Amino acid sequence: MAEKLTEYEFGLPRESRPWEKWMDGSIWSLTKDDDFPNSTSVSMSQMLYARAKRAGKKCRCRVSVDAVVFQFYDPKASN
Protein backbone atom coordinates (compact mmCIF):
# COMPACT_ATOMS: atom_id res chain seq x y z
CA MET A 1 0.00 0.00 0.00
CA ALA A 2 1.15 3.53 -0.73
CA GLU A 3 2.71 5.46 2.12
CA LYS A 4 2.29 9.20 2.62
CA LEU A 5 5.57 10.96 3.48
CA THR A 6 5.96 14.16 5.45
CA GLU A 7 9.25 14.99 3.72
CA TYR A 8 11.82 13.64 1.27
CA GLU A 9 15.21 14.93 0.02
CA PHE A 10 15.06 14.83 -3.78
CA GLY A 11 18.57 16.14 -4.34
CA LEU A 12 19.80 18.59 -6.93
CA PRO A 13 17.01 19.92 -9.16
CA ARG A 14 17.72 19.50 -12.87
CA GLU A 15 17.31 23.23 -13.42
CA SER A 16 20.26 23.97 -11.16
CA ARG A 17 22.77 21.89 -13.11
CA PRO A 18 25.34 24.06 -14.92
CA TRP A 19 24.42 22.93 -18.45
CA GLU A 20 25.96 25.91 -20.25
CA LYS A 21 29.25 25.41 -18.42
CA TRP A 22 29.28 21.69 -19.18
CA MET A 23 28.59 22.34 -22.88
CA ASP A 24 31.81 24.33 -23.37
CA GLY A 25 33.54 21.43 -25.18
CA SER A 26 35.67 20.39 -22.19
CA ILE A 27 35.79 16.84 -20.84
CA TRP A 28 33.96 16.60 -17.53
CA SER A 29 33.69 13.94 -14.83
CA LEU A 30 30.71 13.65 -12.51
CA THR A 31 30.87 11.53 -9.38
CA LYS A 32 27.90 9.62 -8.00
CA ASP A 33 26.66 10.91 -4.65
CA ASP A 34 28.51 14.24 -5.12
CA ASP A 35 27.18 15.37 -8.51
CA PHE A 36 24.13 13.16 -9.03
CA PRO A 37 23.04 11.91 -5.61
CA ASN A 38 19.68 10.37 -6.49
CA SER A 39 20.42 8.96 -9.93
CA THR A 40 22.36 6.05 -11.30
CA SER A 41 25.29 6.57 -13.64
CA VAL A 42 23.22 5.20 -16.52
CA SER A 43 20.28 7.54 -15.90
CA MET A 44 22.68 10.49 -15.63
CA SER A 45 24.24 9.56 -18.98
CA GLN A 46 20.77 9.33 -20.55
CA MET A 47 20.04 12.81 -19.24
CA LEU A 48 23.30 14.08 -20.78
CA TYR A 49 22.45 12.59 -24.20
CA ALA A 50 18.94 14.08 -24.09
CA ARG A 51 20.28 17.51 -23.10
CA ALA A 52 22.83 17.40 -25.93
CA LYS A 53 20.12 16.57 -28.45
CA ARG A 54 17.95 19.48 -27.26
CA ALA A 55 20.91 21.83 -27.68
CA GLY A 56 21.75 20.55 -31.17
CA LYS A 57 24.94 18.93 -29.93
CA LYS A 58 26.29 15.41 -29.46
CA CYS A 59 27.67 13.83 -26.30
CA ARG A 60 30.56 11.42 -25.82
CA CYS A 61 29.99 9.55 -22.59
CA ARG A 62 31.59 6.74 -20.57
CA VAL A 63 29.87 5.31 -17.54
CA SER A 64 31.27 3.43 -14.56
CA VAL A 65 29.53 2.38 -11.36
CA ASP A 66 30.34 5.62 -9.56
CA ALA A 67 31.18 8.17 -12.27
CA VAL A 68 30.23 9.56 -15.66
CA VAL A 69 32.85 11.13 -17.94
CA PHE A 70 31.40 13.16 -20.80
CA GLN A 71 32.00 15.79 -23.43
CA PHE A 72 29.45 17.79 -25.38
CA TYR A 73 30.48 18.72 -28.91
CA ASP A 74 29.06 20.24 -32.07
CA PRO A 75 28.91 17.49 -34.72
CA LYS A 76 29.21 20.05 -37.53
CA ALA A 77 32.45 21.46 -36.11
CA SER A 78 34.11 18.09 -35.37
CA ASN A 79 36.62 16.52 -37.73
XYZ file of C-alpha atoms in Angstrom:
79
model
C 0.000 0.000 0.000
C 1.153 3.528 -0.728
C 2.714 5.461 2.116
C 2.291 9.203 2.618
C 5.572 10.957 3.484
C 5.957 14.157 5.453
C 9.251 14.995 3.725
C 11.821 13.635 1.275
C 15.211 14.926 0.020
C 15.057 14.830 -3.783
C 18.569 16.143 -4.342
C 19.798 18.593 -6.929
C 17.007 19.924 -9.156
C 17.720 19.496 -12.872
C 17.315 23.226 -13.425
C 20.261 23.972 -11.160
C 22.769 21.885 -13.107
C 25.339 24.065 -14.924
C 24.421 22.926 -18.448
C 25.960 25.908 -20.246
C 29.247 25.414 -18.421
C 29.276 21.693 -19.183
C 28.590 22.344 -22.883
C 31.808 24.331 -23.367
C 33.538 21.435 -25.178
C 35.669 20.385 -22.194
C 35.785 16.841 -20.844
C 33.956 16.605 -17.527
C 33.691 13.944 -14.835
C 30.710 13.654 -12.511
C 30.871 11.526 -9.379
C 27.904 9.618 -8.004
C 26.658 10.912 -4.653
C 28.513 14.243 -5.119
C 27.178 15.371 -8.509
C 24.130 13.163 -9.032
C 23.038 11.911 -5.614
C 19.677 10.369 -6.490
C 20.425 8.957 -9.931
C 22.357 6.045 -11.303
C 25.292 6.567 -13.643
C 23.222 5.199 -16.520
C 20.278 7.542 -15.898
C 22.676 10.489 -15.630
C 24.241 9.564 -18.980
C 20.775 9.332 -20.553
C 20.037 12.815 -19.238
C 23.295 14.085 -20.783
C 22.453 12.585 -24.196
C 18.940 14.082 -24.086
C 20.278 17.507 -23.095
C 22.829 17.404 -25.931
C 20.118 16.571 -28.449
C 17.948 19.479 -27.262
C 20.914 21.829 -27.675
C 21.752 20.548 -31.175
C 24.941 18.930 -29.928
C 26.286 15.412 -29.458
C 27.669 13.827 -26.302
C 30.559 11.418 -25.816
C 29.990 9.552 -22.589
C 31.585 6.744 -20.572
C 29.868 5.306 -17.536
C 31.268 3.431 -14.561
C 29.532 2.376 -11.359
C 30.337 5.618 -9.563
C 31.182 8.166 -12.269
C 30.233 9.560 -15.657
C 32.847 11.125 -17.938
C 31.402 13.157 -20.803
C 32.001 15.789 -23.429
C 29.447 17.790 -25.381
C 30.484 18.720 -28.909
C 29.061 20.239 -32.068
C 28.913 17.492 -34.715
C 29.211 20.051 -37.531
C 32.449 21.460 -36.112
C 34.113 18.095 -35.367
C 36.620 16.516 -37.732
